[in-house]
Coordinates of N, CA and C in Angstrom, one line a residue:
X1166 N 19.4 0.8 2.1 CA 18.5 0.3 1.2 C 17.4 1.4 0.7
X1167 N 17.2 1.0 -0.8 CA 16.6 1.9 -1.9 C 15.2 2.0 -1.3
X1168 N 14.9 1.0 -0.7 CA 13.4 1.3 0.0 C 13.2 2.6 1.5
X1169 N 14.2 2.0 1.5 CA 14.2 3.6 2.5 C 14.5 4.9 2.5
X1170 N 13.6 5.5 2.9 CA 13.7 7.3 2.6 C 15.0 7.4 3.4
X1171 N 15.4 8.9 2.8 CA 16.5 9.6 3.2 C 16.0 10.2 4.6
X1172 N 16.7 10.4 5.4 CA 16.6 11.4 6.7 C 16.7 12.6 6.5
X1173 N 16.3 13.5 7.5 CA 17.1 14.7 7.0 C 17.7 14.7 8.3
X1174 N 19.1 15.5 8.7 CA 19.6 15.4 9.7 C 19.3 16.2 10.7
X1175 N 19.2 16.0 11.9 CA 18.8 16.7 13.3 C 19.2 18.4 12.9
X1176 N 18.5 19.2 13.1 CA 18.8 20.5 12.8 C 19.6 20.8 14.2
X1177 N 20.7 21.8 13.4 CA 21.3 22.4 14.6 C 21.2 23.9 14.7
X1178 N 21.0 24.7 15.3 CA 20.4 26.1 15.5 C 21.9 27.3 14.6
X1179 N 21.4 27.7 13.5 CA 22.3 28.1 13.0 C 22.5 27.1 11.7
X1180 N 22.4 25.9 11.1 CA 23.0 25.4 9.9 C 21.6 25.2 9.1
X1181 N 21.5 24.9 8.0 CA 21.2 24.8 6.7 C 20.3 23.0 7.3
X1182 N 18.9 23.0 6.9 CA 17.7 21.7 7.2 C 18.0 21.4 5.8
X1183 N 17.9 20.0 5.5 CA 17.7 19.5 4.2 C 16.4 18.8 4.9
X1184 N 15.4 19.2 3.5 CA 14.3 18.6 3.7 C 14.1 16.9 3.8
X1185 N 13.4 16.2 4.0 CA 13.4 14.7 4.2 C 12.5 14.1 2.7
X1186 N 13.5 13.3 2.6 CA 13.1 12.3 1.2 C 11.5 11.7 1.4
X1187 N 11.4 11.8 0.3 CA 10.1 11.2 0.5 C 10.0 9.9 -0.7
X1188 N 9.7 8.5 -0.4 CA 10.1 7.3 -1.1 C 10.3 7.8 -2.7
X1189 N 11.1 7.3 -3.5 CA 11.0 7.2 -4.5 C 10.1 6.6 -5.5
X1190 N 9.6 7.4 -6.3 CA 8.6 6.8 -6.7 C 8.9 5.7 -8.2
X1191 N 8.2 4.4 -8.1 CA 8.4 4.0 -9.4 C 8.3 4.9 -11.0
X1192 N 8.7 4.2 -11.7 CA 8.5 5.6 -13.0 C 7.7 4.1 -13.5
X1193 N 6.2 5.1 -14.3 CA 5.0 4.3 -14.6 C 5.5 3.6 -16.4
X1194 N 6.4 4.2 -17.0 CA 6.5 3.6 -18.6 C 7.3 2.3 -18.2
X1195 N 8.7 1.8 -17.3 CA 9.0 0.9 -17.1 C 7.7 -0.7 -16.7
X1196 N 7.0 0.4 -15.9 CA 5.9 -0.4 -15.1 C 4.8 -0.8 -16.4
X1197 N 4.5 -0.5 -17.1 CA 3.8 -0.7 -18.2 C 4.1 -1.2 -19.1
X1198 N 5.8 -1.4 -19.5 CA 6.3 -2.5 -20.3 C 6.5 -3.2 -20.2
X1199 N 6.3 -3.6 -18.8 CA 6.5 -4.9 -17.7 C 5.3 -5.3 -17.5
X1200 N 4.4 -4.7 -17.8 CA 2.8 -5.5 -17.9 C 2.7 -6.2 -19.2
X1201 N 2.9 -5.0 -20.2 CA 2.5 -5.6 -21.2 C 3.3 -6.8 -21.7
X1202 N 4.5 -7.0 -21.5 CA 5.6 -8.4 -21.3 C 4.6 -9.0 -20.6
X1203 N 4.2 -9.1 -19.5 CA 3.5 -10.0 -18.8 C 2.6 -10.3 -19.0
X1204 N 1.5 -9.3 -19.8 CA 0.2 -10.1 -20.5 C 0.7 -11.1 -21.6
X1205 N 1.4 -10.4 -22.5 CA 2.0 -11.6 -23.5 C 2.6 -13.1 -22.8
X1206 N 3.2 -12.9 -22.0 CA 3.7 -14.2 -21.6 C 2.7 -15.0 -21.2
X1207 N 1.8 -14.4 -19.8 CA 1.1 -15.0 -19.4 C 0.1 -15.7 -20.5
X1208 N -0.4 -15.1 -21.1 CA -1.9 -15.4 -22.5 C -0.5 -16.5 -23.4
X1209 N 0.9 -16.7 -23.4 CA 1.6 -17.8 -24.5 C 1.8 -19.1 -23.1
X1210 N 1.2 -18.8 -22.3 CA 1.2 -20.4 -21.2 C 0.0 -20.9 -21.2
X1211 N -1.0 -20.1 -21.6 CA -2.8 -20.6 -22.3 C -2.1 -21.5 -23.3
X1212 N -1.7 -21.1 -24.4 CA -1.3 -21.5 -25.7 C -0.5 -22.4 -25.7
X1213 N 0.2 -23.1 -24.6 CA 1.0 -24.4 -25.0 C 0.1 -25.4 -25.0
X1214 N 0.9 -26.6 -26.2 CA 0.2 -27.7 -26.6 C 0.0 -28.6 -25.4
X1215 N -1.0 -29.2 -25.5 CA -1.2 -29.9 -23.9 C -1.2 -31.7 -24.3
X1216 N -0.3 -31.7 -25.5 CA 0.1 -33.1 -25.5 C 1.3 -34.1 -24.6
X1217 N 1.7 -33.2 -23.7 CA 2.7 -33.8 -22.7 C 2.4 -33.1 -21.7
X1218 N 2.1 -33.9 -20.4 CA 2.1 -33.5 -19.4 C 2.7 -32.8 -18.6
X1219 N 4.1 -32.7 -18.3 CA 5.2 -31.7 -18.3 C 4.8 -30.8 -18.6
X1220 N 4.8 -30.4 -20.2 CA 4.6 -29.6 -21.0 C 3.5 -28.6 -19.9
X1221 N 2.4 -29.5 -19.7 CA 1.3 -28.8 -18.7 C 1.7 -28.1 -17.5
X1222 N 2.1 -29.0 -16.9 CA 2.1 -28.8 -15.7 C 3.4 -27.1 -15.3
X1223 N 4.6 -27.4 -16.6 CA 5.5 -26.1 -16.2 C 4.1 -24.7 -16.6
X1224 N 3.7 -25.1 -17.4 CA 3.0 -23.8 -18.1 C 1.8 -23.4 -17.0
X1225 N 1.3 -23.9 -16.4 CA 0.3 -24.1 -15.3 C 1.4 -22.8 -14.6
X1226 N 2.2 -23.5 -13.7 CA 2.6 -23.0 -12.8 C 3.6 -21.5 -13.5
X1227 N 3.7 -21.6 -14.6 CA 4.6 -20.4 -15.5 C 3.6 -19.3 -15.6
X1228 N 2.3 -20.2 -16.0 CA 1.0 -18.9 -15.9 C 0.5 -18.4 -14.0
X1229 N 0.7 -18.8 -13.3 CA 0.7 -18.7 -11.9 C 1.6 -17.8 -10.9
X1230 N 2.5 -17.8 -11.6 CA 3.9 -17.2 -11.2 C 3.6 -15.5 -12.4
X1231 N 3.3 -15.9 -13.3 CA 3.3 -14.4 -14.0 C 2.5 -13.6 -13.5
X1232 N 0.8 -14.3 -12.9 CA -0.5 -13.8 -12.2 C 0.2 -13.0 -11.6
X1233 N 0.7 -13.5 -10.7 CA 1.7 -12.8 -9.4 C 2.1 -11.8 -9.6
X1234 N 3.0 -11.7 -10.5 CA 3.8 -10.6 -11.1 C 2.9 -10.0 -11.6
X1235 N 2.0 -9.9 -12.6 CA 1.3 -9.2 -13.1 C 0.4 -8.4 -11.3
X1236 N 0.1 -8.7 -10.4 CA -0.8 -8.6 -9.6 C -0.1 -7.7 -9.2
X1237 N 1.7 -7.9 -8.9 CA 2.5 -7.0 -8.2 C 2.7 -5.7 -8.9
X1238 N 2.6 -5.9 -10.3 CA 2.9 -4.9 -11.4 C 1.7 -3.6 -11.0
X1239 N 0.4 -4.3 -11.3 CA -0.5 -3.2 -11.2 C -0.8 -2.4 -9.8
X1240 N -0.5 -3.3 -8.9 CA -0.5 -3.0 -7.7 C 0.5 -1.5 -7.4
X1241 N 1.8 -1.5 -8.1 CA 2.6 -0.7 -8.1 C 2.5 0.4 -9.1
X1242 N 1.9 0.3 -10.4 CA 1.4 0.9 -11.0 C 0.5 2.1 -10.6
X1243 N -0.6 1.9 -9.7 CA -1.9 2.5 -8.5 C -0.9 3.5 -7.6
X1244 N 0.0 2.5 -7.1 CA 0.8 3.0 -5.9 C 1.9 3.2 -6.2
X1245 N 2.6 3.9 -6.7 CA 4.2 3.8 -7.7 C 5.2 4.6 -5.9
X1246 N 4.9 4.7 -5.3 CA 5.6 5.3 -3.9 C 5.6 4.5 -2.7
X1247 N 4.7 3.4 -3.0 CA 4.4 2.1 -1.8 C 6.1 0.9 -1.9
X1248 N 6.7 1.2 -0.9 CA 7.5 0.0 -0.2 C 7.6 -1.3 -0.9
X1249 N 8.6 -1.7 -1.8 CA 8.7 -3.3 -2.3 C 8.1 -4.3 -1.0
X1250 N 8.6 -4.6 0.2 CA 8.1 -5.2 0.6 C 6.4 -4.9 1.0
X1251 N 5.9 -3.9 1.4 CA 4.2 -3.5 1.1 C 3.9 -4.3 0.4
X1252 N 4.3 -4.0 -0.8 CA 3.7 -4.2 -2.4 C 3.7 -5.9 -2.6
X1253 N 4.9 -6.6 -2.3 CA 5.0 -8.1 -2.0 C 3.6 -8.5 -1.2
X1254 N 3.8 -8.1 0.0 CA 3.0 -8.8 0.9 C 1.3 -8.9 0.3
X1255 N 1.4 -7.5 -0.3 CA -0.1 -7.2 -0.3 C -0.2 -8.0 -1.7
X1256 N 0.1 -8.1 -2.5 CA 0.4 -9.0 -3.9 C 0.3 -10.2 -3.5
X1257 N 0.9 -10.8 -2.8 CA 0.4 -12.4 -2.3 C -0.8 -12.6 -1.8
X1258 N -1.2 -11.6 -0.7 CA -1.9 -11.6 -0.2 C -3.7 -11.9 -1.0
X1259 N -3.4 -10.5 -1.9 CA -4.5 -10.9 -3.1 C -4.8 -12.1 -4.1
X1260 N -3.2 -12.5 -4.5 CA -3.5 -14.0 -5.0 C -3.8 -15.1 -4.2
X1261 N -3.6 -15.1 -2.7 CA -3.8 -16.0 -1.7 C -5.1 -16.1 -1.5
X1262 N -6.5 -14.3 -1.4 CA -7.2 -14.5 -1.4 C -7.8 -15.1 -2.6
X1263 N -7.6 -14.6 -3.5 CA -8.5 -15.4 -5.2 C -8.2 -16.8 -5.1
X1264 N -7.1 -17.6 -4.8 CA -7.1 -19.0 -4.6 C -7.8 -19.3 -3.4
X1265 N -7.5 -18.8 -2.4 CA -8.8 -19.6 -1.4 C -10.3 -19.5 -1.5
X1266 N -10.5 -18.3 -2.4 CA -12.1 -18.2 -2.6 C -12.5 -19.1 -3.6
X1267 N -11.2 -19.8 -4.7 CA -12.0 -21.2 -4.8 C -12.4 -22.3 -4.4
X1268 N -12.7 -22.3 -3.4 CA -12.9 -23.5 -2.1 C -14.3 -23.3 -2.1
X1269 N -14.8 -21.4 -2.1 CA -16.3 -21.7 -2.0 C -17.0 -22.3 -3.3
X1270 N -16.2 -21.7 -4.7 CA -17.4 -22.0 -6.1 C -17.4 -21.0 -6.3
X1271 N -17.7 -19.8 -5.8 CA -18.2 -18.8 -6.3 C -17.3 -18.0 -7.4
X1272 N -15.7 -18.3 -7.7 CA -14.9 -18.0 -8.8 C -15.8 -18.9 -10.3
X1273 N -15.9 -20.1 -9.5 CA -16.7 -21.2 -10.6 C -17.9 -20.7 -11.5
X1274 N -18.7 -19.8 -10.6 CA -19.7 -19.5 -10.6 C -20.1 -18.5 -11.7
X1275 N -18.9 -17.7 -11.3 CA -18.4 -15.9 -12.1 C -17.9 -16.7 -13.5
X1276 N -17.0 -17.8 -13.7 CA -16.7 -18.2 -15.0 C -17.5 -18.8 -15.9
X1277 N -18.6 -19.3 -14.9 CA -19.5 -20.2 -15.9 C -20.4 -19.0 -17.0
X1278 N -20.6 -17.6 -16.1 CA -21.3 -16.7 -16.5 C -20.4 -16.0 -17.5
X1279 N -19.6 -15.8 -17.2 CA -18.7 -14.6 -17.7 C -17.1 -15.5 -18.2
X1280 N -16.8 -16.5 -18.9 CA -15.8 -17.4 -18.9 C -14.5 -16.4 -19.2
X1281 N -14.3 -15.2 -19.7 CA -13.2 -14.5 -19.8 C -12.3 -14.4 -18.2
X1282 N -13.5 -14.5 -17.3 CA -13.1 -14.2 -16.2 C -12.2 -15.0 -15.1
X1283 N -12.3 -16.9 -15.8 CA -11.1 -17.3 -15.6 C -9.2 -16.8 -15.2
X1284 N -9.4 -16.0 -16.8 CA -7.6 -15.6 -16.5 C -7.8 -14.4 -15.2
X1285 N -8.8 -13.5 -14.4 CA -8.7 -13.3 -12.9 C -9.1 -14.2 -12.1
X1286 N -10.0 -15.1 -12.0 CA -10.1 -15.8 -11.0 C -9.9 -16.7 -10.5
X1287 N -9.7 -17.9 -12.1 CA -9.6 -19.1 -12.3 C -10.8 -20.0 -11.7
X1288 N -10.5 -21.2 -11.2 CA -12.4 -22.1 -11.4 C -11.7 -23.2 -10.0
X1289 N -10.7 -23.6 -9.4 CA -10.4 -24.6 -9.2 C -9.0 -24.4 -7.6
X1290 N -9.3 -25.0 -6.8 CA -7.7 -24.7 -5.7 C -6.9 -25.5 -5.9
X1291 N -5.7 -25.1 -6.0 CA -4.5 -26.2 -5.9 C -3.5 -25.2 -5.0
X1292 N -3.4 -26.1 -3.8 CA -2.6 -25.6 -2.9 C -1.2 -25.1 -3.5
X1293 N -0.8 -25.9 -4.7 CA 0.7 -25.5 -4.9 C 0.4 -24.5 -5.8
X1294 N -0.3 -23.5 -5.8 CA -0.5 -22.1 -6.7 C 0.1 -21.6 -5.9
X1295 N -0.5 -21.5 -4.3 CA 0.2 -20.6 -3.2 C 1.6 -20.3 -3.9
X1296 N 2.5 -21.6 -3.7 CA 3.8 -21.5 -4.2 C 4.1 -20.7 -5.0
X1297 N 4.0 -20.6 -6.4 CA 4.0 -20.2 -7.6 C 3.4 -18.8 -7.1
X1298 N 2.5 -18.5 -6.6 CA 2.5 -17.2 -6.3 C 3.6 -16.3 -5.4
X1299 N 4.0 -16.8 -4.4 CA 4.7 -16.8 -4.0 C 5.7 -16.5 -4.3
X1300 N 6.2 -16.9 -5.5 CA 7.7 -17.5 -6.4 C 7.6 -16.0 -7.4
X1301 N 6.6 -15.8 -7.6 CA 5.9 -14.3 -8.6 C 6.2 -13.2 -7.9
X1302 N 5.9 -13.2 -6.6 CA 5.9 -11.6 -5.8 C 7.3 -11.5 -5.9
X1303 N 7.8 -12.7 -5.5 CA 9.4 -12.4 -4.7 C 10.2 -12.1 -6.1
X1304 N 9.9 -12.4 -6.9 CA 10.7 -12.7 -8.5 C 10.1 -10.9 -8.8
X1305 N 8.6 -9.9 -8.5 CA 8.4 -8.9 -8.9 C 9.2 -8.2 -8.0
X1306 N 9.8 -8.2 -7.1 CA 10.2 -7.7 -5.9 C 11.7 -7.5 -6.4
X1307 N 11.8 -8.5 -6.9 CA 13.7 -8.4 -7.1 C 14.0 -7.7 -8.4
X1308 N 13.3 -8.0 -9.6 CA 13.3 -7.1 -10.8 C 12.9 -5.2 -10.3
X1309 N 12.2 -5.6 -9.5 CA 11.7 -4.1 -8.8 C 13.1 -3.2 -8.7
X1310 N 14.2 -3.4 -8.4 CA 15.8 -3.2 -7.9 C 16.2 -2.3 -9.4
X1311 N 15.5 -3.2 -10.6 CA 16.5 -3.3 -11.7 C 15.4 -1.8 -12.0
X1312 N 14.4 -1.8 -12.1 CA 13.6 -0.8 -12.9 C 14.0 0.7 -12.3
X1313 N 14.2 1.6 -13.3 CA 14.6 3.3 -12.5 C 13.5 3.9 -11.3
X1314 N 13.4 4.6 -11.1 CA 12.7 5.4 -10.4 C 12.8 7.2 -10.4
X1315 N 11.9 7.6 -10.3 CA 11.8 9.1 -10.6 C 12.7 9.3 -8.9
X1316 N 13.1 10.5 -8.8 CA 14.0 11.2 -7.6 C 12.6 12.0 -7.1
X1317 N 12.3 12.0 -6.0 CA 11.4 12.9 -5.4 C 11.6 14.2 -5.5
X1318 N 11.0 15.6 -6.0 CA 11.5 16.6 -5.4 C 12.2 17.0 -4.2
X1319 N 11.6 16.3 -3.6 CA 11.8 17.3 -2.0 C 13.4 16.3 -1.7
X1320 N 14.0 15.2 -2.2 CA 14.7 14.8 -2.3 C 16.2 16.0 -2.5
X1321 N 15.6 16.7 -3.3 CA 16.6 17.5 -3.7 C 17.3 18.6 -2.7
X1322 N 18.0 18.8 -1.9 CA 18.5 20.1 -1.1 C 17.5 21.6 -1.3
X1323 N 17.5 22.1 -0.4 CA 17.1 23.4 -0.8 C 18.5 24.0 -1.5
X1324 N 18.1 25.3 -2.2 CA 19.3 26.3 -2.5 C 19.8 26.8 -0.9
X1325 N 21.1 27.0 -1.0 CA 21.5 27.6 0.1 C 21.5 29.6 0.0

């Protein structure tokens, strides 16, 4: 599995020891491109016409999925060597925490004071948003397999 670091062999007397590889870092360039694309797509979902109830529901769900993808990507930018499973769990946890905070009315009060905070905090709890967040985090984890990574220098065996 790409998430698992390579393990060095057990040293044997008189043999060369291969250094243990650190987890491979995600490349920040592709992550930044993904952040930009996700932002554009997320803003586009807020601009969908509200003439059709179905279109509005799909736009809201797509926006929630993209929100979770964005959280995942930002975490990957901050900690590029973090294992995919951990990133996915933390991203979903943060999304769920923000959604549950909406039950308190705190995010709505912040949005009343600073309207652009709506994109980050939301205002109204909707249980199905949690499903969209899970889908977004899982989609980001799946796409993570496609993004190129740096090979850690310690993964290169020492010259003999």
